[in-house]
Coordinates of C-alpha atoms in Angstrom, one line a residue:
Chain A
M21 CA 0.0 0.0 0.0
S22 CA 1.4 3.4 -0.9
L23 CA 1.8 6.2 1.6
E24 CA 0.3 9.6 1.0
I25 CA 1.7 13.0 2.1
I26 CA -0.8 15.9 2.0
P27 CA 0.2 19.5 2.3
V28 CA -2.2 21.5 4.5
E29 CA -3.0 24.4 2.2
G30 CA -5.0 27.5 2.9
L31 CA -4.0 28.2 6.5
P32 CA -4.2 31.9 7.4
M33 CA -1.2 33.7 8.8
I34 CA -1.2 32.3 12.4
K35 CA -1.3 34.8 15.3
K36 CA -1.4 34.6 19.1
G37 CA -4.6 33.0 20.4
D38 CA -5.5 31.2 17.1
D39 CA -7.0 27.7 17.6
L40 CA -4.4 26.0 15.4
P41 CA -6.0 22.5 15.5
A42 CA -9.4 24.0 14.4
L43 CA -7.7 25.9 11.6
I44 CA -5.9 22.8 10.4
A45 CA -9.0 20.6 10.6
A46 CA -10.9 23.2 8.5
C47 CA -8.3 22.9 5.7
V48 CA -7.8 19.1 5.6
D49 CA -9.9 16.1 6.4
V50 CA -7.7 14.5 9.0
R51 CA -8.4 10.8 9.8
D52 CA -7.6 8.3 12.6
G53 CA -4.0 7.2 12.3
D54 CA -2.8 10.1 10.3
I55 CA 0.5 11.7 11.3
L56 CA 0.1 15.4 11.4
C57 CA 3.4 17.3 11.2
V58 CA 3.3 20.9 12.3
A59 CA 6.2 23.5 12.1
S60 CA 7.2 24.5 15.6
S61 CA 7.1 28.2 14.4
V62 CA 3.4 28.3 13.8
Y63 CA 2.7 26.5 17.1
S64 CA 4.8 29.0 18.9
K65 CA 3.0 31.9 17.1
S66 CA -0.4 30.5 18.1
K67 CA 0.7 30.3 21.8
G68 CA 2.6 33.6 21.8
H69 CA 6.0 32.0 22.4
C70 CA 7.6 35.2 21.0
R71 CA 9.6 38.1 22.4
R72 CA 10.1 41.7 21.4
L73 CA 13.7 42.6 20.9
A74 CA 13.1 46.0 22.3
D75 CA 12.1 44.4 25.7
I76 CA 15.4 42.5 26.1
T77 CA 18.4 43.9 28.0
P78 CA 21.5 41.9 27.1
T79 CA 23.9 40.7 29.7
E80 CA 27.7 41.2 29.3
K81 CA 28.0 37.6 28.1
A82 CA 25.4 38.1 25.4
A83 CA 27.1 41.3 24.4
G84 CA 30.4 39.5 24.1
I85 CA 29.0 36.6 22.0
G86 CA 27.0 39.1 19.9
E87 CA 30.2 41.0 19.0
K88 CA 32.1 37.7 18.2
C89 CA 29.2 36.5 15.9
G90 CA 28.1 39.8 14.5
E91 CA 24.6 39.5 15.9
D92 CA 22.3 41.8 17.9
P93 CA 23.2 41.2 21.6
R94 CA 19.4 41.2 22.4
F95 CA 18.9 38.4 20.0
I96 CA 21.8 36.5 21.6
Q97 CA 20.3 37.1 25.1
A98 CA 17.0 35.6 23.9
I99 CA 19.0 32.5 22.7
L100 CA 20.9 32.2 26.0
D101 CA 17.6 32.5 27.9
E102 CA 16.4 29.3 26.1
T103 CA 19.6 27.5 26.5
D104 CA 20.6 24.8 29.0
D105 CA 24.1 24.3 27.7
I106 CA 26.2 26.1 25.1
I107 CA 28.0 23.6 22.9
L108 CA 29.7 26.0 20.6
E109 CA 29.9 29.8 20.7
Y110 CA 31.8 30.5 17.5
P111 CA 31.5 30.5 14.4
F112 CA 27.9 29.9 15.3
L113 CA 26.0 29.6 18.6
L114 CA 25.0 26.0 19.1
C115 CA 22.9 25.3 22.1
Q116 CA 21.2 22.5 23.9
L117 CA 17.7 23.3 25.1
P118 CA 16.3 21.9 28.4
H119 CA 14.3 19.3 26.6
G120 CA 17.4 17.8 24.9
H121 CA 17.3 19.2 21.3
V122 CA 20.5 20.7 20.1
G123 CA 20.1 23.6 17.6
V124 CA 21.9 26.6 16.2
R125 CA 20.7 29.7 18.0
A126 CA 18.6 27.4 20.2
G127 CA 16.0 27.4 17.4
V128 CA 15.2 31.1 18.0
D129 CA 14.1 32.6 14.7
N130 CA 13.6 36.1 13.4
S131 CA 12.0 35.3 10.0
N132 CA 8.3 35.1 9.2
V133 CA 7.4 37.2 12.1
D134 CA 6.6 40.9 12.6
R135 CA 9.7 43.1 12.5
G136 CA 11.3 43.4 16.0
L137 CA 9.7 40.1 17.1
I138 CA 11.5 36.8 17.4
I139 CA 9.9 33.3 17.7
L140 CA 11.1 30.8 20.3
L141 CA 10.7 27.1 20.1
P142 CA 7.8 25.8 22.1
P143 CA 9.2 25.5 25.7
N144 CA 7.7 22.0 26.0
P145 CA 7.7 20.4 22.5
M146 CA 6.4 17.1 23.7
G147 CA 3.5 18.9 25.4
A148 CA 3.0 20.9 22.2
A149 CA 2.6 17.7 20.2
E150 CA 0.2 16.3 22.8
D151 CA -1.7 19.5 22.8
L152 CA -2.2 19.5 19.0
R153 CA -3.2 15.9 19.2
Q154 CA -5.9 16.6 21.8
G155 CA -6.9 19.7 19.9
I156 CA -7.6 17.7 16.7
K157 CA -9.5 15.1 18.7
N158 CA -11.6 17.8 20.3
V159 CA -12.4 19.6 17.1
C160 CA -13.2 16.7 14.8
G161 CA -12.8 13.5 16.8
A162 CA -9.9 12.1 14.7
D163 CA -7.2 10.2 16.7
V164 CA -4.1 11.5 14.9
R165 CA -0.4 11.2 15.8
V166 CA 1.5 14.4 15.8
I167 CA 5.1 15.5 15.1
V168 CA 6.3 19.1 15.8
T169 CA 9.2 19.9 13.5
D170 CA 12.2 22.2 13.4
T171 CA 14.8 22.8 10.7
C172 CA 18.4 22.1 11.5
G173 CA 21.9 21.8 9.9
R174 CA 24.0 18.7 10.2
S175 CA 27.6 17.6 10.5
F176 CA 29.5 16.8 7.3
R177 CA 26.6 17.7 5.0
R178 CA 25.5 21.1 3.8
G179 CA 21.9 22.2 4.0
Q180 CA 19.1 22.0 6.5
T181 CA 16.7 19.2 7.0
G182 CA 13.5 18.9 9.1
V183 CA 13.8 17.1 12.5
A184 CA 11.3 16.2 15.2
I185 CA 11.4 18.1 18.4
G186 CA 8.1 16.9 19.8
W187 CA 5.9 13.9 19.1
S188 CA 2.8 12.2 20.4
G189 CA 1.1 8.9 19.6
M190 CA 4.2 7.1 18.5
P191 CA 7.7 6.3 19.7
A192 CA 10.5 8.4 18.3
I193 CA 12.8 5.5 17.5
Q194 CA 11.9 2.3 15.8
D195 CA 13.9 -0.4 17.6
Y196 CA 14.9 -3.5 15.7
R197 CA 16.9 -5.0 18.5
G198 CA 16.7 -8.8 18.3
D199 CA 15.5 -8.8 14.6
T200 CA 17.6 -10.8 12.2
D201 CA 18.7 -10.0 8.6
L202 CA 17.8 -11.8 5.4
F203 CA 20.4 -14.4 6.3
G204 CA 19.2 -14.9 9.9
R205 CA 21.9 -12.9 11.7
V206 CA 21.1 -10.3 14.3
L207 CA 21.0 -6.8 12.8
E208 CA 23.8 -4.4 13.8
I209 CA 21.8 -1.3 12.9
T210 CA 19.0 -1.6 15.5
E211 CA 17.6 1.9 16.0
E212 CA 16.0 4.0 13.3
A213 CA 15.0 7.6 14.1
V214 CA 11.7 7.4 12.2
V215 CA 10.2 10.6 13.6
D216 CA 13.2 12.5 12.1
E217 CA 12.7 10.8 8.7
I218 CA 9.0 11.8 8.8
A219 CA 9.8 15.3 9.9
G220 CA 12.3 15.6 7.1
I221 CA 9.8 14.8 4.3
A222 CA 7.2 17.1 6.0
N223 CA 9.8 19.8 5.9
F224 CA 10.4 19.1 2.2
V225 CA 6.6 19.5 1.6
M226 CA 6.4 22.6 3.8
G227 CA 9.4 24.2 2.0
E228 CA 10.7 27.1 3.8
S229 CA 8.0 28.8 5.8
H230 CA 7.6 31.6 3.3
R231 CA 5.5 29.2 1.2
G232 CA 2.8 29.3 3.8
V233 CA 2.4 25.5 4.2
P234 CA 3.4 24.9 7.9
A235 CA 1.5 21.6 8.3
V236 CA 1.5 18.3 6.5
V237 CA -0.6 15.2 6.9
C238 CA 1.0 11.8 6.4
R239 CA -1.5 9.0 5.6
N240 CA -1.3 5.2 5.5
F241 CA 1.9 5.3 7.6
P242 CA 2.4 2.1 9.6
E243 CA 2.8 1.9 13.3
W244 CA 6.1 0.8 14.9
E245 CA 7.6 -0.2 18.3
G246 CA 10.5 1.4 20.0
H247 CA 11.3 4.1 22.5
D248 CA 11.6 7.9 23.0
E249 CA 15.3 8.3 23.8
L250 CA 15.9 10.4 20.8
Y251 CA 18.7 12.6 22.3
F252 CA 22.1 11.3 23.2
T253 CA 23.1 12.0 26.8
P254 CA 26.1 14.4 27.0
E255 CA 28.3 11.4 28.1
E256 CA 27.6 9.3 25.0
D257 CA 27.8 12.0 22.4
I258 CA 31.3 12.3 21.1
T259 CA 30.5 15.1 18.7
R260 CA 29.3 17.2 21.6
R261 CA 32.4 16.5 23.6
A262 CA 34.6 17.3 20.7
L263 CA 32.8 20.6 19.9
K264 CA 32.8 21.8 23.5
K265 CA 36.6 21.5 23.4
M266 CA 36.7 24.0 20.5
N267 CA 35.2 26.8 22.7
Chain B
M14 CA -1.8 17.8 -4.7
S15 CA -0.7 15.0 -2.4
L16 CA 2.6 13.1 -2.8
E17 CA 2.7 9.4 -3.0
I18 CA 5.4 7.0 -1.8
I19 CA 5.2 3.5 -3.2
P20 CA 7.3 0.6 -1.7
V21 CA 8.7 -1.6 -4.5
E22 CA 7.6 -5.0 -3.3
G23 CA 8.4 -8.5 -4.7
L24 CA 12.0 -8.0 -5.6
P25 CA 14.0 -11.2 -5.4
M26 CA 17.2 -11.4 -3.4
I27 CA 19.6 -9.4 -5.6
K28 CA 22.8 -11.1 -6.8
K29 CA 25.8 -10.1 -8.9
G30 CA 24.9 -9.7 -12.5
D31 CA 21.2 -9.0 -11.9
D32 CA 19.6 -6.3 -14.1
L33 CA 18.3 -4.2 -11.1
P34 CA 16.4 -1.6 -13.2
A35 CA 14.6 -4.4 -15.1
L36 CA 13.8 -6.2 -11.9
I37 CA 12.4 -2.9 -10.4
A38 CA 10.4 -2.0 -13.5
A39 CA 8.9 -5.5 -13.4
C40 CA 7.6 -4.8 -9.8
V41 CA 6.3 -1.3 -10.2
D42 CA 4.9 0.9 -12.9
V43 CA 7.5 3.7 -12.9
R44 CA 6.5 7.0 -14.6
D45 CA 8.2 10.1 -16.0
G46 CA 9.2 12.4 -13.1
D47 CA 9.1 9.7 -10.4
I48 CA 11.9 9.7 -7.9
L49 CA 13.2 6.2 -7.6
C50 CA 15.2 5.6 -4.3
V51 CA 17.4 2.5 -4.2
A52 CA 19.4 1.2 -1.2
S53 CA 23.1 1.4 -2.1
S54 CA 23.4 -2.2 -0.7
V55 CA 21.3 -3.8 -3.5
Y56 CA 23.0 -1.7 -6.2
S57 CA 26.4 -2.9 -4.9
K58 CA 25.2 -6.5 -4.8
S59 CA 24.0 -6.3 -8.4
K60 CA 27.4 -5.0 -9.5
G61 CA 29.5 -7.3 -7.2
H62 CA 30.9 -4.5 -5.1
C63 CA 31.5 -7.0 -2.4
R64 CA 34.6 -8.6 -0.9
R65 CA 35.3 -11.9 0.8
L66 CA 36.9 -11.5 4.2
A67 CA 39.0 -14.6 3.6
D68 CA 40.8 -12.8 0.7
I69 CA 41.9 -9.8 2.8
T70 CA 45.2 -9.5 4.6
P71 CA 45.1 -6.8 7.2
T72 CA 47.9 -4.3 7.5
E73 CA 49.4 -3.5 10.9
K74 CA 47.3 -0.3 11.1
A75 CA 44.1 -2.3 10.5
A76 CA 45.1 -4.8 13.1
G77 CA 45.7 -2.0 15.6
I78 CA 42.3 -0.3 15.0
G79 CA 40.6 -3.7 15.0
E80 CA 42.0 -4.5 18.4
K81 CA 40.9 -1.0 19.7
C82 CA 37.4 -1.4 18.3
G83 CA 36.9 -5.1 18.9
E84 CA 36.4 -5.8 15.1
D85 CA 37.8 -8.3 12.7
P86 CA 41.0 -6.7 11.3
R87 CA 40.2 -7.9 7.8
F88 CA 36.9 -6.0 8.1
I89 CA 38.8 -2.9 9.2
Q90 CA 41.2 -3.3 6.3
A91 CA 38.3 -3.4 3.9
I92 CA 37.0 -0.1 5.5
L93 CA 40.5 1.5 5.2
D94 CA 40.7 0.5 1.5
E95 CA 37.5 2.5 0.9
T96 CA 38.6 5.5 2.9
D97 CA 40.1 8.8 1.9
D98 CA 40.4 10.3 5.3
I99 CA 39.9 8.8 8.8
I100 CA 37.9 11.3 10.9
L101 CA 37.7 9.2 14.1
E102 CA 39.2 5.9 15.0
Y103 CA 37.6 5.3 18.3
P104 CA 35.0 4.5 19.7
F105 CA 33.9 3.9 16.1
L106 CA 35.7 4.2 12.8
L107 CA 34.3 7.3 11.0
C108 CA 35.6 7.7 7.5
Q109 CA 35.3 10.1 4.6
L110 CA 35.1 8.3 1.3
P111 CA 36.6 9.7 -1.9
H112 CA 33.3 11.0 -3.2
G113 CA 32.8 13.1 0.0
H114 CA 30.3 11.1 2.0
V115 CA 31.3 10.6 5.7
G116 CA 30.1 7.4 7.3
V117 CA 30.8 5.0 10.1
R118 CA 32.9 2.1 8.8
A119 CA 32.9 3.8 5.4
G120 CA 29.5 2.3 4.8
V121 CA 31.0 -1.2 4.6
D122 CA 28.3 -3.6 5.7
N123 CA 28.3 -7.2 6.8
S124 CA 24.5 -7.8 7.1
N125 CA 22.1 -9.1 4.5
V126 CA 24.9 -10.8 2.6
D127 CA 26.3 -14.3 2.4
R128 CA 28.4 -15.2 5.5
G129 CA 32.0 -14.2 5.0
L130 CA 31.2 -11.5 2.4
I131 CA 31.0 -7.8 3.0
I132 CA 29.2 -5.2 0.9
L133 CA 31.0 -2.0 -0.1
L134 CA 29.2 1.3 -1.0
P135 CA 29.2 1.8 -4.8
P136 CA 32.6 3.3 -5.6
N137 CA 31.0 6.0 -7.7
P138 CA 27.5 6.7 -6.1
M139 CA 26.7 9.5 -8.6
G140 CA 27.5 7.2 -11.4
A141 CA 25.3 4.5 -9.8
A142 CA 22.4 6.9 -9.7
E143 CA 22.9 7.8 -13.4
D144 CA 23.3 4.1 -14.3
L145 CA 20.0 3.2 -12.6
R146 CA 18.3 6.2 -14.3
Q147 CA 19.5 5.1 -17.7
G148 CA 18.7 1.5 -17.0
I149 CA 15.0 2.4 -16.2
K150 CA 14.9 4.5 -19.3
N151 CA 16.2 1.6 -21.4
V152 CA 13.9 -1.0 -19.9
C153 CA 10.6 0.9 -19.9
G154 CA 11.2 4.4 -21.4
A155 CA 10.3 6.3 -18.2
D156 CA 12.4 9.4 -17.4
V157 CA 12.8 9.0 -13.6
R158 CA 15.0 10.8 -11.1
V159 CA 17.1 8.5 -8.9
I160 CA 18.5 8.7 -5.3
V161 CA 20.9 6.1 -4.0
T162 CA 20.6 5.8 -0.3
D163 CA 22.7 4.8 2.7
T164 CA 21.8 4.7 6.4
C165 CA 23.8 6.8 8.9
G166 CA 23.9 8.0 12.4
R167 CA 23.9 11.7 13.4
S168 CA 25.4 14.0 15.9
F169 CA 23.3 14.8 19.1
R170 CA 20.5 12.4 18.1
R171 CA 20.3 8.7 18.5
G172 CA 19.3 6.4 15.7
Q173 CA 20.0 6.1 12.1
T174 CA 18.3 7.9 9.2
G175 CA 18.5 7.5 5.4
V176 CA 20.8 9.9 3.5
A177 CA 21.5 10.3 -0.2
I178 CA 25.0 9.3 -1.4
G179 CA 24.2 9.5 -5.2
W180 CA 21.5 11.3 -7.2
S181 CA 20.6 11.9 -10.8
G182 CA 18.0 14.1 -12.5
M183 CA 17.8 16.7 -9.7
P184 CA 20.1 19.0 -7.6
A185 CA 20.9 17.8 -4.1
I186 CA 20.3 21.1 -2.4
Q187 CA 17.3 23.3 -2.9
D188 CA 18.6 26.9 -2.8
Y189 CA 16.4 29.6 -1.5
R190 CA 19.0 32.4 -1.8
G191 CA 17.3 35.6 -2.6
D192 CA 13.9 34.5 -1.6
T193 CA 12.0 36.5 1.0
D194 CA 9.9 35.5 3.9
L195 CA 6.2 36.1 4.5
F196 CA 7.1 39.6 5.7
G197 CA 9.4 40.4 2.7
R198 CA 12.8 39.9 4.4
V199 CA 15.5 37.9 2.8
L200 CA 15.5 34.3 4.3
E201 CA 18.4 33.3 6.5
I202 CA 18.0 29.6 6.0
T203 CA 18.7 29.4 2.3
E204 CA 19.7 25.8 1.6
E205 CA 17.6 22.7 2.1
A206 CA 19.2 19.2 1.7
V207 CA 16.1 17.8 -0.1
V208 CA 17.8 14.7 -1.4
D209 CA 18.5 13.7 2.2
E210 CA 14.9 14.4 3.3
I211 CA 13.7 12.2 0.5
A212 CA 16.3 9.5 1.2
G213 CA 15.1 9.6 4.8
I214 CA 11.5 8.8 4.0
A215 CA 12.6 6.2 1.5
N216 CA 14.6 4.6 4.3
F217 CA 11.6 4.7 6.6
V218 CA 9.5 2.8 3.9
M219 CA 12.4 0.4 3.2
G220 CA 12.8 -0.3 6.9
E221 CA 16.0 -2.1 7.6
S222 CA 17.0 -4.2 4.6
H223 CA 15.7 -7.4 6.3
R224 CA 12.2 -6.4 5.2
G225 CA 13.2 -7.0 1.6
V226 CA 12.0 -3.6 0.3
P227 CA 15.2 -2.0 -1.0
A228 CA 13.6 0.4 -3.4
V229 CA 10.8 3.0 -3.2
V230 CA 9.1 5.2 -5.8
C231 CA 8.2 8.8 -4.9
R232 CA 5.5 10.2 -7.1
N233 CA 4.1 13.7 -7.7
F234 CA 7.2 15.2 -6.1
P235 CA 7.9 18.8 -7.4
E236 CA 11.1 19.9 -9.1
W237 CA 13.4 22.4 -7.5
E238 CA 16.5 24.5 -8.3
G239 CA 19.7 24.4 -6.5
H240 CA 23.2 22.8 -6.6
D241 CA 25.0 19.6 -5.9
E242 CA 27.5 20.8 -3.2
L243 CA 26.0 18.4 -0.6
Y244 CA 29.3 17.8 1.3
F245 CA 31.1 20.4 3.4
T246 CA 34.8 20.8 2.5
P247 CA 37.1 19.8 5.3
E248 CA 37.9 23.5 5.9
E249 CA 34.3 24.6 6.5
D250 CA 33.2 21.6 8.6
I251 CA 33.8 22.4 12.3
T252 CA 32.5 19.1 13.5
R253 CA 35.1 17.3 11.4
R254 CA 37.9 19.5 12.7
A255 CA 36.7 18.9 16.3
L256 CA 36.5 15.2 15.9
K257 CA 39.9 14.9 14.2
K258 CA 41.4 16.5 17.3
M259 CA 39.9 13.6 19.4
N260 CA 42.1 11.0 17.7

């Protein structure tokens, strides 16, 4: 059976207080089992997870990093306020957020928003996914799965791809441990980050947010078993250790 | 318009000398504009890009790394023979291949193959994609685009995802440079690694290769403009520099 990916077209520009699930359900006929992917930026806009640069007073640390990176120190301060651990300061500010996600500038974004405003990632992305899932259920009764996406760079490879920062109704990782290959041997690759693979194709369909398609419905996608340990701990992540030594 | 992703089911176990495009075209009705994603492992099998461990004599270097990593030194030697630059030796062998891809064990794989054999990545993955594209054209006349996929780990996040190592009929990176956001400002995120996003969802549909679905057809996917500079140069890749210092 083939899988279907449906762009949610016709959404208005999202603003604080909008009922995002209701707006999505008005644009697309969501069904039980669908995976609804939503860009974190529109969720944050609907909830008002934004800040006004004019309201931010940068600390000395933010001023120093801002000077090094050529960025507005108020913007840097907003990033530091979201950050649990700075992994790299220069040539770009790479941050771990409290929920585990590692992103350039802590995912703080100054595009597709009124001038002088910046958008933060949802402070609780897992809660955001659960909230969207419940919202869809309330508005049309459909029992969907939800992925909240962000856009990130990678090591070794140029260009951004979509990744999952929150999910509900499915495990993040499909776990093949104990499965055998076509010749009966136990598989060496045992964990597949399926929420990131799905977030990636959703991001492809969304395009950059200037296209105005911040949500995508994935239909006929199977279920899988696994776990939610999507983020390496600092101890097991050698890239993180190596980058921290560069500071 | 929705996008469709079709698993290519019913392929036999691929062996050296098989006409992979003909076998694929016999299982699925490919059409002009489709993106055919093929796991590098089955392409390599069809072309005999495999080695017999018994035929390999490890060098002293391979023996040393093998001891450190707890791996068969002949397997390590096969990896070194594929490698242009070792980025990390321990706790896992991370290698850059001549064509630019960076992968654990240089993508050399010992699953889903006869015991004692190992599968190498196609030595020229771009040529492999072009070869598959021409092969499909010859066998059924369809003008498809092709992505050859591999499965890789990432920094910061647990689990493997599919990535593109070869592509034909499309640029790797969609380039938004010069585009403006919904508020008319020039976008900061300008490059999207779309071949990797598509390879990722293809990998999701393939599952691990033990499911026997090593090819996937993506239909109704748009075209895009961009470039093929998917791999960072060593100079611009800070993760690579940081990891090399760990050796």
